[in-house]
Short mmCIF file of C-alpha atoms in Angstrom, two decimals:
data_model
loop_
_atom_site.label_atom_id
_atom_site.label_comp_id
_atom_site.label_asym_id
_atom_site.label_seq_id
_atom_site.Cartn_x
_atom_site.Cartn_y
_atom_site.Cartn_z
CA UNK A 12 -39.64 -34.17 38.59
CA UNK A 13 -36.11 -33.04 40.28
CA UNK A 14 -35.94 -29.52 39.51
CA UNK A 15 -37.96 -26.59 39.76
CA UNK A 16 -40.59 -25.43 36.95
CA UNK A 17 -38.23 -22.38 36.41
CA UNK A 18 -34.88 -24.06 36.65
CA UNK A 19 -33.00 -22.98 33.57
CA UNK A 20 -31.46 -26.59 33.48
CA UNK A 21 -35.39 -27.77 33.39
CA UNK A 22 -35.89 -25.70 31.08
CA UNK A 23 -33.04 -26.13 28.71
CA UNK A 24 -33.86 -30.18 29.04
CA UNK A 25 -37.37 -29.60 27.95
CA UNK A 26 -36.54 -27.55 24.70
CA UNK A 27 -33.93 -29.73 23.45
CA UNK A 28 -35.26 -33.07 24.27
CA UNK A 29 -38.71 -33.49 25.65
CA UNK A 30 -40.56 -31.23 23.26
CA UNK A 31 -39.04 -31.88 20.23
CA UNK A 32 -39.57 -35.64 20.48
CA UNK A 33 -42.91 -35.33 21.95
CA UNK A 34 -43.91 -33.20 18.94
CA UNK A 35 -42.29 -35.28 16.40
CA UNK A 36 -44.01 -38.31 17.68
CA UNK A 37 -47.30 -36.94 18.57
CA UNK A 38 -47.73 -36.08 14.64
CA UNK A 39 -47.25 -39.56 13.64
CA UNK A 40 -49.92 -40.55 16.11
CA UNK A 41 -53.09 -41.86 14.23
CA UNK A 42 -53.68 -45.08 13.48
CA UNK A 43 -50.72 -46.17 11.87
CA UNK A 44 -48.62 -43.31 14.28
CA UNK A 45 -49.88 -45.00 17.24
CA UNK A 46 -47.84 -48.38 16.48
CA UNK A 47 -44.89 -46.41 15.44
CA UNK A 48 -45.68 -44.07 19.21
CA UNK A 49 -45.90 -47.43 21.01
CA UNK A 50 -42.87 -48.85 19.55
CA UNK A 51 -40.21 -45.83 20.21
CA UNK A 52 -42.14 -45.29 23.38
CA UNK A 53 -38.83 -46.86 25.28
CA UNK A 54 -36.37 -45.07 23.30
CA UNK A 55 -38.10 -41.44 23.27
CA UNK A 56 -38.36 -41.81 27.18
CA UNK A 57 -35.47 -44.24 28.08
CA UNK A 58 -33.20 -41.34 26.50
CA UNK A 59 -35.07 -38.34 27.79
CA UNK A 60 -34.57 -40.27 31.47
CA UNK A 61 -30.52 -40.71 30.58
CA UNK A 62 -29.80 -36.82 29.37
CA UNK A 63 -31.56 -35.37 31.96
CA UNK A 64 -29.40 -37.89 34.82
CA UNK A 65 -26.42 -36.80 33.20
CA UNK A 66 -27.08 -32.99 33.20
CA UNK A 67 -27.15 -33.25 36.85
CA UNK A 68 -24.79 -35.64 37.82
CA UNK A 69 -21.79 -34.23 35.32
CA UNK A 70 -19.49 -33.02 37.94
CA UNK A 71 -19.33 -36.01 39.99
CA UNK A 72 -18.63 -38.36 36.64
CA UNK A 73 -15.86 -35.87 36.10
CA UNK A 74 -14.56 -36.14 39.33
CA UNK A 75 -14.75 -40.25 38.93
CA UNK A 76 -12.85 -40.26 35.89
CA UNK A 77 -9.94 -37.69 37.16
CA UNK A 78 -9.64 -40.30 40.39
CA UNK A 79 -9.16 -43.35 37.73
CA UNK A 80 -6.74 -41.09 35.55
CA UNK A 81 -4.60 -39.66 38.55
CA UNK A 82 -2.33 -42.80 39.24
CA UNK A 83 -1.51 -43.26 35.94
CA UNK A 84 -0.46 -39.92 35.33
CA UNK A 85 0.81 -39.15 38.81
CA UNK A 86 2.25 -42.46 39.28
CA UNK A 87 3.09 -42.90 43.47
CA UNK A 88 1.39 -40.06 44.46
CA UNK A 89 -1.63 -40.58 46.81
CA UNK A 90 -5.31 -40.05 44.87
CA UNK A 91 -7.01 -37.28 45.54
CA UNK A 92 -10.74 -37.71 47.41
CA UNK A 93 -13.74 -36.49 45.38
CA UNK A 94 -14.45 -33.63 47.02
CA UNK A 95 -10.85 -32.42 47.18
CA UNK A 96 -11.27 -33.02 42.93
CA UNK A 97 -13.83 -30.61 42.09
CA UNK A 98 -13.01 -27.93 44.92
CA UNK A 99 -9.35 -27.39 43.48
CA UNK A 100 -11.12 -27.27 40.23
CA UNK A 101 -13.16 -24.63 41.65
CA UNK A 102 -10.94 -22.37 42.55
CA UNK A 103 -8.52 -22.59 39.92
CA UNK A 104 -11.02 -22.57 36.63
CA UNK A 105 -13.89 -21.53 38.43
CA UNK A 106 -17.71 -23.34 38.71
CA UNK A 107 -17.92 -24.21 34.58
CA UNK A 108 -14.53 -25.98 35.01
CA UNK A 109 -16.81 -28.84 37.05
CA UNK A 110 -19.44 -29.27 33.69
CA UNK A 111 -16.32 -29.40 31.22
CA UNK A 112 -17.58 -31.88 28.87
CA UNK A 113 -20.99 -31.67 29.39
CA UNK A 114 -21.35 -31.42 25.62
CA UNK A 115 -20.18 -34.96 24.77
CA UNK A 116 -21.90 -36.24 27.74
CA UNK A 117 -25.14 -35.04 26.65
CA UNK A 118 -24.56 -36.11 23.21
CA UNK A 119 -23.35 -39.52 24.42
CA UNK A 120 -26.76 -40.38 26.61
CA UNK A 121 -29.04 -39.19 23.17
CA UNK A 122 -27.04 -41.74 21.44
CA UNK A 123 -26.24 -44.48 23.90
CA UNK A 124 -28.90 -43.90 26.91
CA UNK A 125 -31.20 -43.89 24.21
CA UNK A 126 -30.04 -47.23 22.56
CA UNK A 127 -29.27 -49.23 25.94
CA UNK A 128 -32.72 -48.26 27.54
CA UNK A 129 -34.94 -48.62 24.47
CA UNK A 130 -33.28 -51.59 23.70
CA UNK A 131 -33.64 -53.24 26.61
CA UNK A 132 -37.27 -52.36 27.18
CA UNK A 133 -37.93 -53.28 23.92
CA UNK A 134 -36.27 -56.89 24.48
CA UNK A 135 -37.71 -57.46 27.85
CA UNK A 136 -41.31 -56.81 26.96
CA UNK A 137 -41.14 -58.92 23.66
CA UNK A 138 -39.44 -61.81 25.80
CA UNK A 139 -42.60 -61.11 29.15
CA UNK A 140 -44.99 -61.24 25.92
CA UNK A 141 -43.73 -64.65 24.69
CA UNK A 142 -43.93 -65.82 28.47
CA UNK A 143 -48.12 -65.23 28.21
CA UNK A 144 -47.28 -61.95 29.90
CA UNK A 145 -46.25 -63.29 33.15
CA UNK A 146 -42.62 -61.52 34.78
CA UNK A 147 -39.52 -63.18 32.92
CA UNK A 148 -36.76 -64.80 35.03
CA UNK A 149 -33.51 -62.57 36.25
CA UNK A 150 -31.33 -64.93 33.50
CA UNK A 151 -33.94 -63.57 30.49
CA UNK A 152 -33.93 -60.01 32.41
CA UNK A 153 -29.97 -60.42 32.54
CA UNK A 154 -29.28 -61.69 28.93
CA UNK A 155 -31.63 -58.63 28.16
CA UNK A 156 -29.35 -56.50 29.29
CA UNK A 157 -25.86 -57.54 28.17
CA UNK A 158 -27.33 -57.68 24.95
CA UNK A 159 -28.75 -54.30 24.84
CA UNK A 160 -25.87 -52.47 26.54
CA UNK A 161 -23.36 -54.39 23.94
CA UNK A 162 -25.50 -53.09 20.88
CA UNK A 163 -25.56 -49.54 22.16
CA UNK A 164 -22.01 -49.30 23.44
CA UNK A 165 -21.46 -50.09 19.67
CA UNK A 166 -23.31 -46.76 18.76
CA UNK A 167 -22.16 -44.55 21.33
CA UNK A 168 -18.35 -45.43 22.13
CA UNK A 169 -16.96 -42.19 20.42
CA UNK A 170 -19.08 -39.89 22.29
CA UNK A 171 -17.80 -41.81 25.10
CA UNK A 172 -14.07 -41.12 23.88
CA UNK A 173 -15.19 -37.52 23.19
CA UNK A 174 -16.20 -37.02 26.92
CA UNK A 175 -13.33 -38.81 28.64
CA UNK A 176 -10.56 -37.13 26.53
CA UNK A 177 -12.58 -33.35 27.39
CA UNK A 178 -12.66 -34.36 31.16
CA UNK A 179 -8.87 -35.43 31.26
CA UNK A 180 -7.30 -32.98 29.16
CA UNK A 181 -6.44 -30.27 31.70
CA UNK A 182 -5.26 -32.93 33.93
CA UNK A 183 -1.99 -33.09 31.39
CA UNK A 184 0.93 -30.73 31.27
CA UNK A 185 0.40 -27.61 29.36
CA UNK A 186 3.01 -28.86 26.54
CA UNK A 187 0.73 -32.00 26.02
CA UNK A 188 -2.36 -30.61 25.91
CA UNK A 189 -4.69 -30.84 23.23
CA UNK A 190 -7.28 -27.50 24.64
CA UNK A 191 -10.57 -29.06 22.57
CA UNK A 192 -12.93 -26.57 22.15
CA UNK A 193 -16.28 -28.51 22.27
CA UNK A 194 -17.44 -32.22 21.96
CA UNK A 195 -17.19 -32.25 17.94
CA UNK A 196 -13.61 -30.40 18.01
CA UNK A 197 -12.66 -33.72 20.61
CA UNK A 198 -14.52 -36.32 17.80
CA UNK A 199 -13.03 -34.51 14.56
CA UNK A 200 -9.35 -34.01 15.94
CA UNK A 201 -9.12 -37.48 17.14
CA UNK A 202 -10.47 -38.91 13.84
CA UNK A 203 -7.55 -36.54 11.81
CA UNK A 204 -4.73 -37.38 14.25
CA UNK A 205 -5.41 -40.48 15.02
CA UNK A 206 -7.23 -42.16 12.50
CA UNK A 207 -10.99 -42.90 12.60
CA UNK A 208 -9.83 -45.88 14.60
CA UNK A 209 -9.20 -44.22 17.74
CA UNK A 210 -12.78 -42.90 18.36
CA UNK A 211 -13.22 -46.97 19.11
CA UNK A 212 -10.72 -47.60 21.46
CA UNK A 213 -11.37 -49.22 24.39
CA UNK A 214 -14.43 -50.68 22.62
CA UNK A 215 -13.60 -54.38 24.41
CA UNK A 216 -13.92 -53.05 27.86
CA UNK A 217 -16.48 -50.70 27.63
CA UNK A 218 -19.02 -53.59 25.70
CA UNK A 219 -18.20 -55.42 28.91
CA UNK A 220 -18.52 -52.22 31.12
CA UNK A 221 -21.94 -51.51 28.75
CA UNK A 222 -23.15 -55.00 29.48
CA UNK A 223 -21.95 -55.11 33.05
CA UNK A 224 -24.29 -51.72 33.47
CA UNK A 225 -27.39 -52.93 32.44
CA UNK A 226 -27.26 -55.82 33.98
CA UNK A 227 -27.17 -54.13 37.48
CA UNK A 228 -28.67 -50.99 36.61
CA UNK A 229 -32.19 -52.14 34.47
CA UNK A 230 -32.02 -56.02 34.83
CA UNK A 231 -31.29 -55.79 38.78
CA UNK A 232 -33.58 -52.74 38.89
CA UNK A 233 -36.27 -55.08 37.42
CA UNK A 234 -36.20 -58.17 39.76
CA UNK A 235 -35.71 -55.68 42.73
CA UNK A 236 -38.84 -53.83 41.58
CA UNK A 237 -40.94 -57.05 42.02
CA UNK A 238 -39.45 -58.55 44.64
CA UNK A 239 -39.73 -54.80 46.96
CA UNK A 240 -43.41 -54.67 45.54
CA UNK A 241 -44.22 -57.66 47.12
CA UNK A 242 -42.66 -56.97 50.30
CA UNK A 243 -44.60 -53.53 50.39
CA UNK A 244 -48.21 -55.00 49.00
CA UNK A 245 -47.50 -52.91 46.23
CA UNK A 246 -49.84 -54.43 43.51
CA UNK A 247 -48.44 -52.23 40.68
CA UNK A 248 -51.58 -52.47 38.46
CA UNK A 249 -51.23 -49.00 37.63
CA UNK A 250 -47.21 -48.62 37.59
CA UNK A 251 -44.75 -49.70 40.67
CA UNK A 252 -45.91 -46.59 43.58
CA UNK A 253 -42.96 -44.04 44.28
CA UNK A 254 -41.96 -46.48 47.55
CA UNK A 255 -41.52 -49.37 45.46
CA UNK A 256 -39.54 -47.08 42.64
CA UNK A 257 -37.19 -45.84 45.24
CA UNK A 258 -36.33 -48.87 47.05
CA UNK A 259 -35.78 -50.54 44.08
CA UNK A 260 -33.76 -47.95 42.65
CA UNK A 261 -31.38 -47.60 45.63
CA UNK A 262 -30.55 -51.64 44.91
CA UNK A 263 -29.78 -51.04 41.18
CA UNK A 264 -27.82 -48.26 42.12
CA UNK A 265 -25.52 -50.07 44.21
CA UNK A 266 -25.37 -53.15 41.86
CA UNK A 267 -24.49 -50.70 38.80
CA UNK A 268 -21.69 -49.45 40.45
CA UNK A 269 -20.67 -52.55 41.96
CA UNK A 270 -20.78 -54.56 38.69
CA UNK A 271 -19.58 -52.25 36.54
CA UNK A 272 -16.52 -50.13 38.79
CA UNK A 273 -13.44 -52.51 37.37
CA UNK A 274 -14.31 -52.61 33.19
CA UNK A 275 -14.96 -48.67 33.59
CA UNK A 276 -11.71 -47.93 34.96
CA UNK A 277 -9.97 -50.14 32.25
CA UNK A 278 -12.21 -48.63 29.89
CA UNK A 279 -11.19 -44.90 31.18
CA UNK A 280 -7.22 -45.71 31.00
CA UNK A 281 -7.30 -47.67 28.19
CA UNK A 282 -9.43 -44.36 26.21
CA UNK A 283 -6.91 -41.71 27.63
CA UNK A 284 -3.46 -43.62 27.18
CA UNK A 285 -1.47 -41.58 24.75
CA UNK A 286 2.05 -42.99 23.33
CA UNK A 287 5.49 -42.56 24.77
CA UNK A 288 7.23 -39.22 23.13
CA UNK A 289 10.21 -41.04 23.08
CA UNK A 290 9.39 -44.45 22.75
CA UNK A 291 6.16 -44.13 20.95
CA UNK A 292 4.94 -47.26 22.75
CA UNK A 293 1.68 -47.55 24.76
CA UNK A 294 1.23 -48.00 28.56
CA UNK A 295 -1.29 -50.51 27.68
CA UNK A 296 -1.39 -53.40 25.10
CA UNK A 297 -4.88 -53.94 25.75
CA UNK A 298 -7.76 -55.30 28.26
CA UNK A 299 -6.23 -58.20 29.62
CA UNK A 300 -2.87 -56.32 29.79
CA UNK A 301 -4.30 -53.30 31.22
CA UNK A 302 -5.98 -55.34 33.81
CA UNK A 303 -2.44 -57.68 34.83
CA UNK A 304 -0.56 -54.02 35.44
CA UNK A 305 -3.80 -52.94 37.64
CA UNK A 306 -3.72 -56.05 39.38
CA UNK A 307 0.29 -56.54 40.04
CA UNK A 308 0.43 -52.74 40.99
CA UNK A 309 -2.41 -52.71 43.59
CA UNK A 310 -4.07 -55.55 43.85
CA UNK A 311 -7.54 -56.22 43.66
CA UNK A 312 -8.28 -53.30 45.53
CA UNK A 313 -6.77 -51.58 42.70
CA UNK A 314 -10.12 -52.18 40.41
CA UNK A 315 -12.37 -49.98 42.59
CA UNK A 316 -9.91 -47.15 42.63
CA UNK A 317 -11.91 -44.41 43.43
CA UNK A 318 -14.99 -46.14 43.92
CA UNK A 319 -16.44 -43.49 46.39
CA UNK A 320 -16.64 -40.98 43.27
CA UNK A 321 -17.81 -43.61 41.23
CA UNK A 322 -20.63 -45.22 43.49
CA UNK A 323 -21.39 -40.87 44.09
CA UNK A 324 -21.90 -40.90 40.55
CA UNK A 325 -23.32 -44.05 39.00
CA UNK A 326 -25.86 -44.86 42.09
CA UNK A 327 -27.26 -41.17 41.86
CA UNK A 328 -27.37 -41.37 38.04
CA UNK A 329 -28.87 -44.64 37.62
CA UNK A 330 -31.49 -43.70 40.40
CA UNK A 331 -32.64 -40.37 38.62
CA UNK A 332 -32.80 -42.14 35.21
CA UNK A 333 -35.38 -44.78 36.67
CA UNK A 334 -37.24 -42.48 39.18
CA UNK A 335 -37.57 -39.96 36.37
CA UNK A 336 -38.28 -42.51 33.33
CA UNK A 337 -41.58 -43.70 35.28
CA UNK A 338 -42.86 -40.22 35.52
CA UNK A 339 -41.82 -39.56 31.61
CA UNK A 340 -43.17 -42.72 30.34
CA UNK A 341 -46.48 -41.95 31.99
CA UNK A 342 -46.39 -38.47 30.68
CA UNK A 343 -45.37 -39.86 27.49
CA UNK A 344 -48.37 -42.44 27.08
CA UNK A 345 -50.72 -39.45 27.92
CA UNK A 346 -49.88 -36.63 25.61
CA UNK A 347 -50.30 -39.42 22.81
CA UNK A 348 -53.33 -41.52 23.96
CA UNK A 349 -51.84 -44.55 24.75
CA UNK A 350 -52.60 -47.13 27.26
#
């Protein structure tokens, strides 16, 4: 839908996602397959929709978490703009130094895109077919949400510690780096060094972060899909047209970012704090500590630090997933006969 047919990134989506689950599914499809097709319909093209965002949008999440990490481990120094981020990476490591990471990020969206997307799907048409089928309020789309993005952030938090420790390694001195060579290197050292502990820390703020995503990304992307429908006569018998799809993506991708910009940067310093050498002592006791040392050192202000990268990442991101989950799902429902 975004690339070209012969774009090796197309094509290394569609052999290592699309196909195989296609396939897999489309032999269970008889009568008995076609439940099982209906039911993993959300999941099969929720997480398809979240790899493929993340392929294209790595370099700007990397970016976005180097802004969060750079006054904590450049403490006084002004932060770096996003662009200024990934051209000195550029130069100095070259063009694959911008998709460092990509591993755990792709492994992260098959395990927690998947989850958060099917989840919520799955929740919000079981509660719209208890309400006779008509649309569900935006507290039922919203509770939808939070819980679905807590469950998967429960799944997928160390891929999620994978991906910000490959991203912000470099960014230490050479003594104190840990040079991981891929996503299960990150995942298996941690577990040995640390203890299997570590792959969940940070869990608190990124279930809030996970439920504060949904919420503006699917829930808001839900209620904005009706209510820019209506304002463009769009009847949507037949699916929401491509108008309705991108206005109401541009408001979910502004409400993602918006809702979710101050538990992701706790999240990201609370994942990539490492202990005093001589004190052995954390920066951060936890969330609500974390969040009084944000606050006293810059404010409220201080919560959207670097919110250009972030809004250049999640609002992109969260647009691609639902402009390209449309086009999957009605790919999807063809290939295996379903309404």
């Amino acid at each position: 839908f975004f690339l070209p047919p012969n774009s090796s990134l197309s094509t290394l989506f569609i052999c290592l996602f699309i196909v195989p689950s296609f396939s897999i599914i489309s032999i269970m499809s008889d009568n008995k397959g076609s439940s099982f097709a209906k039911i993993a319909e959300p999941f099969a093209c929720g997480g398809s929709a979240a790899t493929f965002a993340s392929m294209i949008i790595h370099p700007m999440d990397l970016a976005k978490v180097r802004m969060q990490l750079f006054g904590q481990l450049n403490p006084g120094k002004p932060v770096p703009g996003f662009s200024t981020i990934l051209t000195t990476m550029i130069k100095k490591d070259g063009i694959k130094s911008v998709y460092q990471g990509v591993d755990a990020a792709i492994g992260r969206q098959l395990v927690y895109g998947t989850a958060r997307i099917g989840l919520h799907r799955a929740f919000s048409d079981k509660l719209k077919e208890r309400n006779d089928g008509k649309p569900i309020s935006f507290g039922m789309k919203a509770l939808s949400g939070m819980a679905s993005g807590s469950i998967a952030v429960c799944i997928g938090t160390p891929f999620d510690i994978a991906l910000v420790r490959l991203q912000s390694d470099s960014m230490a001195p050479v003594a104190d780096r840990k040079n991981y060579k891929n996503v299960f290197d990150a995942l298996t050292r941690t577990a040995s060094e640390e203890g299997t502990g570590a792959l969940y820390k940070g869990l608190a703020p990124n279930i809030l972060r996970g439920m504060a995503m949904n919420v503006g990304m699917l829930a808001c992307y839900d209620q904005a899909k009706e209510g820019v429908g209506k304002l463009l006569g769009d009847p949507m018998e037949n699916g929401p047209a491509l108008t309705t799809q991108i206005g109401a993506s541009c408001v979910a991708g502004f409400t993602a970012a918006f809702f979710s910009m101050p538990f992701d940067l706790i999240k990201s310093r609370l994942m990539a704090q490492k202990a005093c050498p001589t004190t052995g002592k954390l920066p951060y006791s936890g969330v609500a500590d974390c969040a009084v040392q944000i606050f006293k050192k810059d404010g409220p202000i201080g919560f959207f630090s670097g919110f250009s990268a972030y809004y250049g990442r999640c609002a992109p991101h969260a647009m691609i997933i639902l402009l390209s989950i449309e086009s999957i799902t009605k790919g999807y429902r063809n290939v295996l006969g379903l309404n």
